mmCIF file of C-alpha atoms in Angstrom:
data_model
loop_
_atom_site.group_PDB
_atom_site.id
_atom_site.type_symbol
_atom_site.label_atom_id
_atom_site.label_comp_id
_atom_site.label_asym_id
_atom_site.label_seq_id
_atom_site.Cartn_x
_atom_site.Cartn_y
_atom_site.Cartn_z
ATOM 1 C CA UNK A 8 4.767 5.269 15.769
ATOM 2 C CA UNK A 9 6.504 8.619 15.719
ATOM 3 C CA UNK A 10 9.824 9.216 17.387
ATOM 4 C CA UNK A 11 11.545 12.461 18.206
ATOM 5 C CA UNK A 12 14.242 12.267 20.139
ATOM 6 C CA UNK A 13 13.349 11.003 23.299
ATOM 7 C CA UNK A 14 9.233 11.142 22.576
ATOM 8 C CA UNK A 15 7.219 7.870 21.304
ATOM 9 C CA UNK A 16 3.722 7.885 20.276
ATOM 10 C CA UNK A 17 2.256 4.699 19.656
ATOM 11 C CA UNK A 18 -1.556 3.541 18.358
ATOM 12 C CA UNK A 19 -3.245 -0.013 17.706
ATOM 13 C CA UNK A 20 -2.475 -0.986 14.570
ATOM 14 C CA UNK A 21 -4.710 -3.882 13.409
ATOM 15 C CA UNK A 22 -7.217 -2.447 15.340
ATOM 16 C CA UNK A 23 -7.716 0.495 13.616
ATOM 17 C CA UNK A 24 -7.502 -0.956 9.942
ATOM 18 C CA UNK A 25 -10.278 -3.330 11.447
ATOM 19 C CA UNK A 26 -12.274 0.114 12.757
ATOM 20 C CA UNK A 27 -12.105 1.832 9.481
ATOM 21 C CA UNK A 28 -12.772 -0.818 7.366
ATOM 22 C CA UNK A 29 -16.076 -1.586 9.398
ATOM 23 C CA UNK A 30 -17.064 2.103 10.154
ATOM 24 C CA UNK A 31 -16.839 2.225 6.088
ATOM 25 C CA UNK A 32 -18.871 -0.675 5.516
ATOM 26 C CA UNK A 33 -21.795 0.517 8.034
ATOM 27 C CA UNK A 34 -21.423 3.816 6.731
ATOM 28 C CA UNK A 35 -22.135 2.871 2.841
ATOM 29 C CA UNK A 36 -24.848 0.059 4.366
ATOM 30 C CA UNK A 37 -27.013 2.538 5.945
ATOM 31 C CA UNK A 38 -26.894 5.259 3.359
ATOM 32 C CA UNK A 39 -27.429 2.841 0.969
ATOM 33 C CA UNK A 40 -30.685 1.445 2.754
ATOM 34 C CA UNK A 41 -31.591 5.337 3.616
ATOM 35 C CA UNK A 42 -31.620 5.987 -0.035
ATOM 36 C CA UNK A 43 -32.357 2.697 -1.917
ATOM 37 C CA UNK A 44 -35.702 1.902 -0.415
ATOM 38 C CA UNK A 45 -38.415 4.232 -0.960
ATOM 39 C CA UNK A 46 -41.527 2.083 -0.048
ATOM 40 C CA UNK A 47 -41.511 -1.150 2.434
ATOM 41 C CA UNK A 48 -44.784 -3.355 2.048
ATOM 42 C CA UNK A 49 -47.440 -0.513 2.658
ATOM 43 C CA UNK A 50 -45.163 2.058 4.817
ATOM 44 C CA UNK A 51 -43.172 4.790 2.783
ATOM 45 C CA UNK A 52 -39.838 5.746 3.517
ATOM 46 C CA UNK A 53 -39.889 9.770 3.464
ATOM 47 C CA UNK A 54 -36.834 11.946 2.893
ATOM 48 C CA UNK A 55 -36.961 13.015 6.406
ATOM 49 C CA UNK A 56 -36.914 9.044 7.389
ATOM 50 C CA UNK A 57 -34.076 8.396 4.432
ATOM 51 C CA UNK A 58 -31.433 10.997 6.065
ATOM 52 C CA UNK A 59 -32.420 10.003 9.398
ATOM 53 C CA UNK A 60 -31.068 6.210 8.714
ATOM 54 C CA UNK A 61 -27.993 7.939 6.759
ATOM 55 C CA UNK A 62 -27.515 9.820 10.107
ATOM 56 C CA UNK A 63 -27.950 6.609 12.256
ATOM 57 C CA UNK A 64 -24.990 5.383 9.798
ATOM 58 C CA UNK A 65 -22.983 8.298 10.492
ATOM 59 C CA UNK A 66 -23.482 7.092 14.848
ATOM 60 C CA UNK A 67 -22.982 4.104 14.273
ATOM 61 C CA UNK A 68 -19.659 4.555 12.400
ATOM 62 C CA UNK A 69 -18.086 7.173 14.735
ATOM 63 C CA UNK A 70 -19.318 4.750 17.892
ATOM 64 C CA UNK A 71 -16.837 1.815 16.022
ATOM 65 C CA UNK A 72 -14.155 4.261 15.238
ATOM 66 C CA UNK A 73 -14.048 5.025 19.013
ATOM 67 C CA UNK A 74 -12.478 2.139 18.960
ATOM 68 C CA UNK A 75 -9.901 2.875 17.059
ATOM 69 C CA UNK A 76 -9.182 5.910 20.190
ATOM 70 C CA UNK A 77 -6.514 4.437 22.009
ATOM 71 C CA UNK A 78 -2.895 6.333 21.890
ATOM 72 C CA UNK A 79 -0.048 6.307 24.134
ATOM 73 C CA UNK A 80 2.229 9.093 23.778
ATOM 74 C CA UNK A 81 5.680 9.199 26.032
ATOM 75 C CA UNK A 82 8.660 11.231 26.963
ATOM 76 C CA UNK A 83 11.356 11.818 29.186
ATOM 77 C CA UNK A 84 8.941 13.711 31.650
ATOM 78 C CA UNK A 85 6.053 10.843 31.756
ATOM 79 C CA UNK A 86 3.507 8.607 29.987
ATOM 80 C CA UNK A 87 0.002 10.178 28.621
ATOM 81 C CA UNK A 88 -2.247 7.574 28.025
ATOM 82 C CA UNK A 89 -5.626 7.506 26.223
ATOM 83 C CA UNK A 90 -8.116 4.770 26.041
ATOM 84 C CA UNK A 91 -11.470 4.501 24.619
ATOM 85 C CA UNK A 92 -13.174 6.071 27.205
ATOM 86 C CA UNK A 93 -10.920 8.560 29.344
ATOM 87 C CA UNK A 94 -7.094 8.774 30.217
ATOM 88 C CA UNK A 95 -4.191 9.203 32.284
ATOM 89 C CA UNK A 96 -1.195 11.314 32.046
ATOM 90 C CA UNK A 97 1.559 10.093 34.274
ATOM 91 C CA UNK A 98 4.812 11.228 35.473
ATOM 92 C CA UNK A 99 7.488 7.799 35.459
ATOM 93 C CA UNK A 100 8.268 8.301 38.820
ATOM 94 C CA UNK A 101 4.685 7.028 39.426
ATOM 95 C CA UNK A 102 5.651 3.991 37.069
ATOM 96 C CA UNK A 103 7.101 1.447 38.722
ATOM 97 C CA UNK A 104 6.768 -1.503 35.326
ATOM 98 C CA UNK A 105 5.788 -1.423 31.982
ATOM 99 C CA UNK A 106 4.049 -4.544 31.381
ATOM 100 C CA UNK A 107 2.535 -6.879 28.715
ATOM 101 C CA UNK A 108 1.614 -10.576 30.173
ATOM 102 C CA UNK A 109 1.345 -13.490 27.937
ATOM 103 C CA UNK A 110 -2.576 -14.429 27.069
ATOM 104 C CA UNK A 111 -3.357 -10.527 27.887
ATOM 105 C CA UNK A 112 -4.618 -8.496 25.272
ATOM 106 C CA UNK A 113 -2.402 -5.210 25.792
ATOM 107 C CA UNK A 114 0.155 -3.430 27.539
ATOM 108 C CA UNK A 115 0.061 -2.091 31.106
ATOM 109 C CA UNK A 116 1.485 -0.535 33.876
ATOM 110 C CA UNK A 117 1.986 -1.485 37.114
ATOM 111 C CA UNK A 118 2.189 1.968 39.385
ATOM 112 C CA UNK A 119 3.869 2.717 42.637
ATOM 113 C CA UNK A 120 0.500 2.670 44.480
ATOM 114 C CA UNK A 121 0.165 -1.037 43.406
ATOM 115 C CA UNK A 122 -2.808 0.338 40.873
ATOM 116 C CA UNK A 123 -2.447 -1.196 37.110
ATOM 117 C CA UNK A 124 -3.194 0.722 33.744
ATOM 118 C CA UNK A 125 -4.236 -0.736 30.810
ATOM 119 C CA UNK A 126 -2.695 0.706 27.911
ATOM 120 C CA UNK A 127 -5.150 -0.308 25.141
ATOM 121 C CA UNK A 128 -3.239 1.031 22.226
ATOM 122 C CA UNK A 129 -0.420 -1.740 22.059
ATOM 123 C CA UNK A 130 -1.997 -4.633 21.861
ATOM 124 C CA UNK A 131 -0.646 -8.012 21.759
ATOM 125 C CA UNK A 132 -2.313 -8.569 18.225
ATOM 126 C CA UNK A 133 0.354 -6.106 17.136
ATOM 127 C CA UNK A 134 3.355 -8.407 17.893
ATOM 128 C CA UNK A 135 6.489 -7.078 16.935
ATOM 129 C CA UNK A 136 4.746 -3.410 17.294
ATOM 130 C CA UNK A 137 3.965 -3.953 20.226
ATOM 131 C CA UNK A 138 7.058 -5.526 21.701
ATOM 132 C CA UNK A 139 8.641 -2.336 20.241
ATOM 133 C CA UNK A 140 6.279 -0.218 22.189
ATOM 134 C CA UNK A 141 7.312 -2.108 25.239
ATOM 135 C CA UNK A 142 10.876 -2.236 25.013
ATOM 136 C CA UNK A 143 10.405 1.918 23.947
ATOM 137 C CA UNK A 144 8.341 2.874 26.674
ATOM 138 C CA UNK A 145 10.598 0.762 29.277
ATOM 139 C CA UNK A 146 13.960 2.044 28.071
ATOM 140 C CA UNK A 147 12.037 5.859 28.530
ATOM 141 C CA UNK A 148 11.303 4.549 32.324
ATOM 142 C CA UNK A 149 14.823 3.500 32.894
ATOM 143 C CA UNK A 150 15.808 6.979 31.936
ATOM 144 C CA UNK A 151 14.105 8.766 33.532
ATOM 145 C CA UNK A 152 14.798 6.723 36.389
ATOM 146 C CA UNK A 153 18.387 7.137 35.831
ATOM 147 C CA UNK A 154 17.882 10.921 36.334
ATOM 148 C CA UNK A 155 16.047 10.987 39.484
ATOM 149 C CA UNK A 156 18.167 12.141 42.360
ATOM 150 C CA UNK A 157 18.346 9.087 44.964
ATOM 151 C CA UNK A 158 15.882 9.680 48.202
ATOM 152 C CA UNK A 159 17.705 10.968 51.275
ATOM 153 C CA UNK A 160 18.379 8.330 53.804
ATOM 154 C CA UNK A 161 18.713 9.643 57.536
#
């Protein structure tokens, strides 16, 4: 987590140490197979076949480190959010709760337009990073709630 001022940025923690590790191990697997075996019962490995598996390594390791993606990143003006695949960037007016429900596996946020977004990068897992997350990310809503000018009534 960063803080400046009023801007948070949070990522998954035990997530990612789980990502590297694993992208490391598949990594060192593969080039180790790529350059270890040479000949396999009667076919032959050939360089071009050895760099190919050290290159399926390489996939393979950036595909679990995609994992590792998620960030959520907010400040007075609004929440950015970034999961695996895609991402929002919302202002907090558009936020009506920041959420994280027992027996769910990370945060979320309940908009205005009764639509939810899961916030993958604090995750319950996290615990007391994550309830920091929360409680950061909620006290930024209430601020910037604070601020908006109440609606006209007529």
């Amino acid at each position: 987590m960063s803080s400046e001022g009023q801007r948070v940025s949070f990522r998954p923690q035990r997530t990612r140490k789980v990502c590297i590790v694993a992208a490391v191990a598949v990594l060192v697997l593969f080039t180790f197979i790529g350059t270890a075996l040479t000949e396999v019962g009667e076919g032959v490995f050939r360089t071009g076949d050895q760099y190919a598996m050290i290159g399926l390594g390489v996939v393979f390791a950036l595909a679990i480190m995609a994992v590792a993606r998620p960030r959520v990143d907010a400040d007075a003006d609004g929440v950015r959010v970034r999961n695996i695949i895609g991402g929002y960037e919302l202002p907090w007016g558009a936020v009506r709760a920041v959420n994280i429900e027992r027996n769910q596996p990370w945060m979320s946020l309940e908009l205005e337009n009764d639509d939810t977004v899961s916030v993958l990068a604090v995750q319950a897992v996290d615990r007391a990073y994550a309830l920091q997350a929360v409680q950061s990310l909620r006290a930024l809503r209430a601020a910037a709630r604070a601020e908006e000018p109440a609606p006209a009534v007529s």
